Coordinates of C-alpha atoms in Angstrom, one line a residue:
M1 CA 27.6 22.2 21.6
G2 CA 24.6 22.8 23.8
P3 CA 21.4 20.6 24.0
A4 CA 19.4 22.8 21.8
E5 CA 22.1 22.8 19.1
S6 CA 22.3 19.0 19.4
I7 CA 18.6 18.7 18.8
E8 CA 18.7 21.0 15.8
D9 CA 21.7 19.1 14.4
D10 CA 19.8 15.9 14.8
R11 CA 16.8 17.3 12.9
V12 CA 19.0 18.4 10.0
T13 CA 20.9 15.1 9.9
A14 CA 17.6 13.2 9.9
A15 CA 16.4 15.3 7.0
I16 CA 19.5 14.5 5.1
R17 CA 19.1 10.8 5.7
G18 CA 15.5 11.1 4.7
G19 CA 16.5 12.4 1.4
A20 CA 15.4 16.0 1.9
T21 CA 15.6 18.2 -1.2
R22 CA 17.9 21.1 -1.5
R23 CA 15.0 23.5 -0.9
E24 CA 13.8 21.5 2.1
L25 CA 17.3 21.4 3.6
L26 CA 18.0 25.1 3.1
S27 CA 14.6 25.9 4.7
L28 CA 15.5 23.8 7.7
L29 CA 18.9 25.3 8.0
A30 CA 17.4 28.8 7.9
L31 CA 15.0 27.8 10.7
T32 CA 17.5 26.1 12.9
G33 CA 20.6 28.1 12.2
A34 CA 22.4 24.7 12.3
G35 CA 24.3 24.9 9.1
L36 CA 27.6 25.3 10.7
L37 CA 27.0 22.2 12.9
L38 CA 26.7 19.8 10.0
P39 CA 29.5 17.3 9.5
K40 CA 31.6 18.3 6.6
G41 CA 30.3 16.9 3.3
A42 CA 26.8 16.0 4.7
A43 CA 25.1 19.1 3.3
L44 CA 26.9 18.7 0.0
A45 CA 25.7 15.1 -0.3
A46 CA 22.1 16.1 0.3
D47 CA 22.4 19.2 -1.9
A48 CA 23.7 17.5 -5.0
P49 CA 21.8 14.5 -6.2
K50 CA 23.9 12.9 -9.0
R51 CA 22.5 12.1 -12.4
G52 CA 23.1 8.7 -14.0
G53 CA 23.6 5.1 -13.0
R54 CA 21.6 1.9 -13.1
I55 CA 20.1 -0.1 -10.2
R56 CA 18.6 -3.5 -9.9
V57 CA 15.7 -3.8 -7.5
A58 CA 14.2 -7.0 -6.1
G59 CA 10.6 -7.1 -4.9
Y60 CA 8.9 -10.1 -3.3
S61 CA 5.9 -11.1 -5.3
S62 CA 5.0 -11.6 -8.9
S63 CA 3.2 -13.9 -11.3
T64 CA 2.4 -14.3 -15.0
A65 CA -0.6 -12.0 -14.2
D66 CA 1.8 -9.0 -13.7
T67 CA 0.3 -6.1 -15.5
L68 CA 1.1 -2.5 -16.7
D69 CA -2.6 -1.7 -16.7
P70 CA -3.1 0.5 -13.7
A71 CA -6.8 -0.5 -13.4
K72 CA -5.9 -4.2 -13.0
A73 CA -2.8 -3.8 -10.8
S74 CA -3.1 -5.9 -7.6
L75 CA 0.4 -6.5 -6.3
S76 CA 3.1 -4.2 -5.0
T77 CA 5.1 -5.3 -8.0
D78 CA 2.5 -3.9 -10.3
Y79 CA 2.3 -0.7 -8.3
V80 CA 6.1 -0.1 -8.5
R81 CA 6.1 -0.5 -12.3
C82 CA 3.0 1.6 -12.9
N83 CA 4.5 4.4 -10.8
M84 CA 7.6 4.3 -13.0
F85 CA 5.6 4.6 -16.2
Y86 CA 2.5 6.6 -15.3
N87 CA 1.3 9.6 -13.2
G88 CA -2.0 10.3 -11.6
L89 CA -4.0 13.5 -11.3
F90 CA -2.9 13.7 -7.7
A91 CA -0.1 12.1 -5.6
F92 CA 0.4 11.7 -1.9
D93 CA 3.1 13.4 0.1
A94 CA 4.6 12.1 3.3
E95 CA 1.6 13.3 5.3
M96 CA -0.9 11.6 2.9
T97 CA -2.1 14.9 1.6
P98 CA -3.1 14.5 -2.1
L99 CA -1.1 17.0 -4.0
P100 CA -1.8 18.0 -7.6
A101 CA 0.3 16.0 -10.1
L102 CA -1.1 15.9 -13.7
A103 CA -3.8 18.1 -12.2
E104 CA -2.6 21.7 -12.0
S105 CA -5.5 22.8 -9.9
V106 CA -8.9 21.5 -8.7
S107 CA -12.1 23.1 -7.5
D108 CA -15.5 21.7 -6.5
D109 CA -19.1 22.6 -6.1
D110 CA -20.4 21.1 -2.9
A111 CA -17.9 18.2 -3.2
T112 CA -20.1 16.8 -6.0
V113 CA -19.0 18.5 -9.2
W114 CA -15.2 18.7 -9.5
T115 CA -13.3 20.7 -12.1
V116 CA -9.7 19.6 -12.8
K117 CA -7.4 21.8 -14.8
L118 CA -4.6 19.8 -16.4
R119 CA -1.0 20.6 -16.2
K120 CA 0.3 22.1 -19.4
G121 CA 3.3 20.8 -21.4
V122 CA 2.9 17.1 -20.3
V123 CA 3.5 14.5 -23.0
F124 CA 3.2 10.7 -23.1
H125 CA 6.2 8.6 -23.9
D126 CA 5.2 8.4 -27.5
G127 CA 5.2 12.2 -27.8
K128 CA 1.4 12.8 -27.7
A129 CA 0.3 15.7 -25.5
L130 CA -1.8 15.0 -22.4
E131 CA -5.4 16.0 -23.1
P132 CA -8.8 15.9 -21.3
A133 CA -9.8 12.9 -23.4
D134 CA -7.0 10.9 -21.8
V135 CA -8.4 11.6 -18.4
V136 CA -12.0 10.9 -19.4
F137 CA -11.0 7.6 -21.0
S138 CA -8.8 6.6 -18.0
L139 CA -11.6 7.2 -15.4
N140 CA -14.4 5.7 -17.4
R141 CA -12.5 2.5 -17.8
H142 CA -13.0 1.7 -14.2
K143 CA -16.8 1.7 -14.7
D144 CA -16.6 -0.8 -17.6
P145 CA -17.2 -4.4 -16.3
A146 CA -15.2 -5.8 -19.2
V147 CA -12.1 -4.0 -17.9
G148 CA -12.2 -5.8 -14.6
S149 CA -10.9 -2.8 -12.7
K150 CA -9.8 -3.4 -9.1
A151 CA -11.2 0.0 -8.3
A152 CA -14.6 -0.6 -9.8
A153 CA -16.3 -0.2 -6.4
L154 CA -14.6 3.2 -5.9
A155 CA -15.5 4.3 -9.4
K156 CA -19.2 3.6 -9.0
Q157 CA -19.5 6.9 -7.2
I158 CA -18.4 8.7 -10.4
K159 CA -21.6 9.6 -12.3
D160 CA -20.1 11.4 -15.2
V161 CA -16.7 12.5 -16.6
K162 CA -16.4 14.9 -19.5
A163 CA -14.1 17.4 -21.0
G164 CA -14.8 21.0 -19.9
G165 CA -13.0 24.1 -21.2
P166 CA -9.5 23.9 -22.7
G167 CA -7.4 21.6 -20.5
E168 CA -10.3 21.0 -18.2
V169 CA -12.1 17.8 -17.0
V170 CA -15.4 17.9 -15.1
I171 CA -16.1 15.0 -12.8
T172 CA -19.6 14.7 -11.4
L173 CA -20.2 12.3 -8.5
E174 CA -23.4 10.5 -7.6
S175 CA -23.2 12.1 -4.2
P176 CA -20.8 14.4 -2.4
N177 CA -17.4 13.0 -1.4
A178 CA -14.7 15.4 -0.1
D179 CA -12.1 12.6 -0.5
L180 CA -12.2 12.5 -4.3
P181 CA -8.6 13.9 -4.7
S182 CA -7.4 11.1 -2.3
I183 CA -9.2 8.5 -4.3
L184 CA -7.7 9.8 -7.5
A185 CA -4.3 9.7 -5.9
T186 CA -4.5 5.9 -5.4
Q187 CA -2.7 3.4 -7.6
H188 CA -5.5 2.4 -9.9
F189 CA -6.4 5.9 -11.1
L190 CA -3.1 6.5 -12.9
I191 CA -3.7 8.1 -16.3
V192 CA -3.3 6.2 -19.5
Q193 CA -3.6 7.4 -23.1
D194 CA -7.1 7.7 -24.7
G195 CA -8.0 4.5 -26.5
T196 CA -5.2 2.3 -25.1
T197 CA -5.8 -1.4 -25.5
D198 CA -2.2 -2.7 -25.4
F199 CA -0.8 -2.0 -22.0
S200 CA 2.4 -4.0 -22.5
K201 CA 4.3 -0.8 -23.6
G202 CA 3.5 1.2 -20.5
N203 CA 3.0 4.3 -22.5
G204 CA 2.3 6.9 -19.8
T205 CA 3.6 10.3 -18.7
G206 CA 5.8 8.8 -15.9
P207 CA 9.5 9.3 -15.1
Y208 CA 10.7 6.2 -17.0
K209 CA 9.9 4.7 -20.4
C210 CA 9.3 1.0 -20.6
K211 CA 12.3 -0.7 -22.3
E212 CA 11.2 -4.2 -21.4
F213 CA 8.3 -5.9 -19.7
S214 CA 8.0 -9.7 -19.2
P215 CA 5.2 -10.6 -16.8
G216 CA 6.5 -12.8 -13.9
V217 CA 10.1 -12.1 -15.0
R218 CA 11.3 -8.5 -15.0
S219 CA 10.8 -5.0 -16.3
I220 CA 13.4 -2.4 -17.3
G221 CA 12.6 1.3 -17.3
V222 CA 14.9 4.0 -18.9
R223 CA 14.9 7.6 -18.0
N224 CA 12.2 9.7 -19.7
D225 CA 14.2 12.8 -20.7
N226 CA 11.0 14.7 -21.5
Y227 CA 9.6 14.2 -18.0
W228 CA 7.5 17.1 -16.9
K229 CA 9.2 17.4 -13.5
P230 CA 12.4 19.3 -14.1
G231 CA 15.6 17.4 -13.3
L232 CA 13.8 14.1 -12.5
P233 CA 14.4 11.2 -12.5
Y234 CA 18.1 10.9 -11.7
L235 CA 18.8 7.3 -12.7
D236 CA 19.5 6.2 -16.2
E237 CA 17.8 2.8 -15.8
V238 CA 15.9 0.7 -13.3
E239 CA 15.5 -3.0 -13.5
Y240 CA 12.8 -4.5 -11.4
F241 CA 12.1 -8.1 -10.7
T242 CA 11.2 -10.5 -7.9
I243 CA 13.1 -12.8 -5.6
A244 CA 10.3 -14.5 -3.7
D245 CA 12.4 -16.0 -1.0
E246 CA 13.3 -13.4 1.6
S247 CA 16.7 -14.9 2.5
A248 CA 17.7 -15.1 -1.1
R249 CA 16.6 -11.5 -1.5
V250 CA 18.8 -10.4 1.4
N251 CA 21.7 -12.4 0.1
A252 CA 21.4 -10.8 -3.3
L253 CA 21.6 -7.4 -1.7
L254 CA 24.7 -8.2 0.4
A255 CA 26.4 -9.9 -2.5
G256 CA 25.9 -6.8 -4.6
D257 CA 23.6 -8.4 -7.2
V258 CA 20.9 -5.8 -6.4
Q259 CA 21.0 -2.4 -4.9
V260 CA 17.5 -2.3 -3.3
I261 CA 15.2 -4.9 -1.8
S262 CA 11.7 -4.6 -0.4
E263 CA 10.0 -6.5 2.4
V264 CA 12.9 -7.4 4.7
N265 CA 11.9 -9.8 7.4
A266 CA 12.7 -8.4 10.9
R267 CA 14.9 -11.4 11.6
S268 CA 17.3 -10.2 8.9
T269 CA 17.7 -6.6 10.1
K270 CA 20.7 -7.3 12.4
L271 CA 22.6 -8.9 9.6
I272 CA 22.0 -6.0 7.2
T273 CA 22.8 -3.2 9.7
S274 CA 26.0 -5.0 10.8
T275 CA 27.3 -5.2 7.3
P276 CA 29.2 -2.1 6.1
G277 CA 27.8 -0.4 3.0
F278 CA 24.1 -1.4 3.6
E279 CA 21.2 0.3 5.4
L280 CA 17.6 -0.3 6.4
F281 CA 14.7 2.0 5.4
V282 CA 11.9 1.6 8.0
S283 CA 8.6 3.3 7.5
K284 CA 5.5 3.2 9.7
N285 CA 2.4 2.5 7.7
G286 CA -0.9 0.6 7.8
D287 CA 0.3 -2.6 6.1
F288 CA -1.0 -5.7 7.8
T289 CA -1.0 -9.5 7.4
D290 CA -4.4 -10.9 8.1
L291 CA -6.2 -14.1 8.8
I292 CA -9.1 -14.7 6.5
V293 CA -12.1 -16.8 7.2
Q294 CA -14.6 -17.0 4.3
L295 CA -18.0 -16.7 6.0
D296 CA -19.9 -18.6 3.3
A297 CA -17.5 -21.5 3.0
P298 CA -18.6 -25.1 3.9
V299 CA -17.6 -26.3 7.4
T300 CA -15.6 -23.2 8.6
G301 CA -17.9 -20.6 7.2
S302 CA -19.5 -19.1 10.4
E303 CA -19.1 -16.0 12.5
D304 CA -18.4 -18.3 15.5
F305 CA -15.5 -20.0 13.9
A306 CA -14.2 -16.6 12.7
M307 CA -14.5 -15.2 16.2
A308 CA -12.6 -18.2 17.6
M309 CA -9.8 -17.6 15.1
K310 CA -9.6 -14.0 16.1
L311 CA -9.4 -14.9 19.8
L312 CA -6.6 -17.4 19.0
Q313 CA -4.3 -14.6 17.7
D314 CA -1.5 -14.1 20.3
R315 CA -0.9 -10.5 19.2
E316 CA 1.8 -9.7 21.8
Q317 CA 3.8 -12.8 20.9
L318 CA 3.5 -12.1 17.2
L319 CA 4.7 -8.5 17.6
K320 CA 7.6 -9.5 19.9
S321 CA 8.8 -12.7 18.3
V322 CA 7.9 -12.5 14.7
F323 CA 7.8 -8.7 13.9
R324 CA 10.6 -8.1 16.5
G325 CA 9.0 -4.9 17.5
Y326 CA 8.7 -3.4 14.0
G327 CA 4.9 -2.7 14.2
V328 CA 2.0 -2.0 16.5
I329 CA -0.9 -4.2 17.9
G330 CA -4.0 -4.5 15.7
N331 CA -7.6 -5.0 16.8
D332 CA -9.3 -6.9 13.9
Q333 CA -10.2 -3.8 11.9
P334 CA -8.1 -2.2 9.2
I335 CA -7.6 1.4 10.4
P336 CA -4.2 1.7 12.2
P337 CA -3.8 3.5 15.6
F338 CA -1.9 6.4 14.1
D339 CA -4.8 7.3 11.6
R340 CA -6.9 10.3 12.5
F341 CA -10.1 8.2 12.1
Y342 CA -8.9 5.4 14.4
N343 CA -11.5 4.2 16.9
A344 CA -9.6 4.3 20.2
D345 CA -12.7 3.4 22.2
L346 CA -13.0 -0.1 20.6
P347 CA -12.1 -2.7 23.3
Q348 CA -8.9 -4.4 22.5
R349 CA -9.5 -8.0 21.7
A350 CA -7.1 -10.2 23.7
F351 CA -5.7 -13.7 23.2
D352 CA -8.3 -16.0 24.9
P353 CA -8.1 -19.7 24.2
D354 CA -11.0 -20.5 26.6
K355 CA -13.4 -18.1 24.9
A356 CA -12.2 -19.4 21.5
K357 CA -13.1 -22.9 22.7
F358 CA -16.6 -21.7 23.5
H359 CA -17.1 -20.4 19.9
L360 CA -15.6 -23.5 18.3
K361 CA -18.1 -25.6 20.2
K362 CA -20.9 -23.3 18.9
A363 CA -19.6 -23.7 15.4
G364 CA -19.5 -27.5 15.8
L365 CA -15.8 -27.6 15.3
E366 CA -14.6 -28.5 18.8
N367 CA -11.5 -30.8 18.5
A368 CA -11.7 -30.5 14.7
T369 CA -8.8 -30.3 12.2
V370 CA -8.8 -27.4 9.6
Q371 CA -6.4 -26.5 6.8
L372 CA -4.8 -23.0 6.8
F373 CA -3.1 -21.9 3.6
T374 CA -0.1 -19.7 3.7
S375 CA 3.0 -18.8 1.7
P376 CA 6.0 -16.4 1.9
A377 CA 4.0 -14.1 -0.5
P378 CA 2.2 -12.5 2.5
S379 CA 5.0 -11.1 4.6
Y380 CA 5.4 -13.2 7.8
G381 CA 2.7 -15.5 6.5
P382 CA 4.4 -18.8 7.4
E383 CA 5.4 -17.5 10.9
F384 CA 1.9 -16.2 11.6
A385 CA 0.4 -19.5 10.5
L386 CA 2.7 -21.5 12.7
L387 CA 1.9 -19.2 15.7
M388 CA -1.8 -19.8 15.1
Q389 CA -1.1 -23.5 14.9
Q390 CA 0.5 -23.4 18.4
S391 CA -2.2 -21.2 19.8
A392 CA -5.1 -23.3 18.5
K393 CA -3.8 -26.4 20.4
K394 CA -4.8 -24.6 23.6
A395 CA -8.4 -24.5 22.4
G396 CA -8.4 -28.1 21.1
L397 CA -8.3 -27.1 17.5
T398 CA -5.8 -28.7 15.1
I399 CA -4.5 -26.4 12.3
D400 CA -3.0 -28.2 9.4
V401 CA -0.7 -25.5 7.9
Q402 CA -0.4 -25.8 4.1
R403 CA 2.6 -23.8 3.0
V404 CA 2.5 -23.3 -0.7
P405 CA 4.9 -21.4 -3.1
A406 CA 4.9 -17.7 -3.3
D407 CA 4.6 -17.7 -7.1
G408 CA 0.9 -17.6 -8.0
Y409 CA -0.3 -17.4 -4.4
W410 CA -2.4 -14.4 -4.9
S411 CA -4.1 -15.8 -8.0
S412 CA -4.6 -19.4 -6.8
Y413 CA -5.1 -19.2 -3.0
W414 CA -5.9 -15.8 -1.7
L415 CA -9.7 -15.2 -2.2
K416 CA -10.0 -18.8 -3.2
K417 CA -9.4 -20.9 0.0
P418 CA -11.8 -20.8 2.9
L419 CA -9.0 -20.2 5.5
V420 CA -5.9 -18.4 4.3
I421 CA -3.3 -15.8 5.3
G422 CA -3.4 -12.5 3.3
N423 CA -1.6 -9.2 3.3
I424 CA -3.1 -5.8 2.6
N425 CA -1.2 -2.7 1.6
P426 CA -2.1 0.5 3.3
R427 CA -4.9 2.7 1.9
P428 CA -5.0 6.5 2.2
T429 CA -8.5 6.9 3.7
P430 CA -11.1 4.7 5.5
D431 CA -13.4 5.2 2.6
V432 CA -10.9 3.7 0.2
M433 CA -10.1 0.8 2.5
F434 CA -13.7 0.0 3.3
S435 CA -14.8 0.4 -0.3
L436 CA -12.2 -2.0 -1.6
F437 CA -12.2 -4.7 1.1
Y438 CA -15.4 -4.5 3.2
K439 CA -18.3 -3.2 1.1
S440 CA -20.6 -6.0 0.1
D441 CA -19.7 -5.7 -3.6
A442 CA -16.0 -5.0 -3.1
A443 CA -13.7 -6.8 -5.5
W444 CA -11.4 -7.8 -2.6
N445 CA -14.1 -8.6 0.0
E446 CA -11.8 -11.2 1.5
S447 CA -14.1 -12.9 4.0
H448 CA -17.3 -12.5 1.8
W449 CA -18.8 -10.4 4.6
H450 CA -22.1 -8.7 3.7
D451 CA -23.7 -6.1 5.9
P452 CA -26.3 -3.7 4.3
K453 CA -26.0 -1.3 7.3
F454 CA -22.3 -1.1 6.8
D455 CA -22.8 -0.3 3.1
Q456 CA -25.3 2.4 3.9
L457 CA -23.1 4.0 6.5
L458 CA -20.2 4.0 4.1
L459 CA -22.2 6.1 1.6
A460 CA -23.5 8.4 4.3
A461 CA -20.0 9.1 5.6
R462 CA -18.9 10.2 2.2
R463 CA -21.5 13.0 2.3
E464 CA -20.7 14.1 5.8
T465 CA -18.4 17.1 5.8
D466 CA -18.4 17.6 9.6
F467 CA -15.2 15.9 10.8
A468 CA -16.4 14.8 14.2
K469 CA -19.5 13.3 12.8
R470 CA -17.6 11.6 10.1
K471 CA -15.1 10.2 12.6
R472 CA -17.9 8.7 14.6
M473 CA -19.3 7.1 11.5
Y474 CA -16.0 5.5 10.6
G475 CA -15.6 4.5 14.2
D476 CA -18.9 2.7 14.1
M477 CA -17.8 0.9 10.9
Q478 CA -14.6 -0.2 12.5
A479 CA -16.7 -1.7 15.3
M480 CA -18.9 -3.6 12.8
I481 CA -15.8 -5.1 11.1
H482 CA -14.2 -5.9 14.5
D483 CA -17.4 -7.7 15.7
S484 CA -18.6 -9.6 12.6
A485 CA -16.3 -9.6 9.6
G486 CA -14.2 -12.8 9.0
V487 CA -10.9 -11.1 9.1
G488 CA -8.4 -11.1 12.0
I489 CA -5.8 -8.3 12.0
P490 CA -3.3 -9.0 14.8
A491 CA -0.8 -6.2 14.1
F492 CA 0.2 -3.5 11.7
K493 CA 3.8 -3.9 10.4
S494 CA 6.4 -1.3 9.8
S495 CA 7.7 -1.4 6.3
I496 CA 11.3 -2.6 6.2
D497 CA 13.3 -2.1 3.0
A498 CA 17.1 -2.3 2.6
H499 CA 19.6 -0.7 0.2
V500 CA 23.2 0.0 -0.5
S501 CA 24.4 3.0 1.3
A502 CA 25.3 4.7 -2.0
L503 CA 21.6 4.9 -2.8
K504 CA 20.2 8.3 -1.6
G505 CA 16.9 10.1 -1.6
L506 CA 14.4 7.5 -0.2
K507 CA 11.3 9.1 1.3
S508 CA 8.6 7.6 3.4
I509 CA 5.1 7.7 2.0
P510 CA 2.8 5.6 4.1
T511 CA 0.9 4.0 1.2
G512 CA 3.5 1.2 1.0
E513 CA 7.0 0.1 1.0
L514 CA 9.7 1.6 -1.2
G515 CA 8.4 5.1 -0.6
G516 CA 4.8 4.3 -1.4
W517 CA 6.1 2.4 -4.5
T518 CA 7.4 5.7 -6.0
F519 CA 11.1 5.5 -5.1
A520 CA 12.3 5.2 -8.7
E521 CA 11.3 8.8 -9.4
Y522 CA 13.6 10.5 -6.9
V523 CA 16.4 8.2 -5.7
W524 CA 20.0 8.7 -6.9
L525 CA 23.4 7.0 -6.6
D526 CA 26.2 8.6 -4.7
A527 CA 28.8 6.8 -6.6

């Protein structure tokens, strides 16, 4: 076998391991001519997903606030369940391109008036056909303050939604936004049935029907035999629940109690890969664990204190000793280096205890003691907090780390405490990330940062259709966050999940772990 053949063989093997479909594999084989180089049985395994079987899946965070209302979803646990029971108008592929899902096609007039033609033959779990009224109801809910939608800030740009011709929905925006399909592909914009008030049944158009849902306990989905995607899903049933402790989660996998787990700590990877019958699933994405300083809090609420905390992040040490190389360095703004809008000209902030000491003195907190809240709920939260504690000593600051239980962390501590560790899932575009977490009125404005110029620039960038100009605008916004928001982002983590080797078909979608929370639709058991 020559070098070229070896490379081609590797491409095909990687495609198989990545869960390539039959069509994708045949296309690749045709391009490479490598079909005869495959190990016997490998192509057969990729070609023939098997139908049937049941899996148990353990996530890492839940609470009694767990919900099947897509508008209110706020945890990865919610996202996984909602993707089992609902679909959106659009869905992301591995390159973060928003592809039509319940939308069959879309057209626009100057990126302001969008006409969406709905896919025919789609029915909800209760047998009702998908109609324009369902989409109108679903989108308008986000604008109703009584709903409490987590995407309300994004939905403000929607001026009007109405039924058009047969099977058509017309969406009019307040101002042009070429990113509308990407916005509608995000988790909160999944489509529910017109008039729904009881979301406990999960009555959507998704690949599974809700058999059981107990908030904070578990959910069970059974295959939707009327699913509009032919042949999908493969599994008969998926049980999803949470094991908050990471070690217990790994042990449950290795003991055979569950078949898939999310959020594997890097320190557990060697144990898993050295155990026959188990594999890692590693994906590069924009997930980050952040250090949040609320800028309007008593005592610690100042830009100088926030800057000191950013300077005390030993990013290299965090990436090496905590993430064990599964990630990339961050620069206190939320757009990762592999994003096309990343501002590479922004000076990299370094670990600098002396400069941090200067800012602590300006904040009147020299030699002070502050509480930092953390939990296993944000991945690597306790490790990050302890590293901050050690770093702070070099600037004369004492950090009293308050480790609290994972259960209820997001509802009782995150966004509530003045100094806290958080964890943000990736978002598909800078506009979505900035609108949800940094705009002055964003529901998840973690540090309570307000900058009218930032808000104005965000709106202006939506209207800008010239890519280079838009990139400069997003770059300027990254610089504003880097300089003055109360959020430290030391690194972006790779997503690490693990599963039994018999589970096939996992795909990387950079919106989050477990294939962008959509794994249940396309995985299958080779057993």
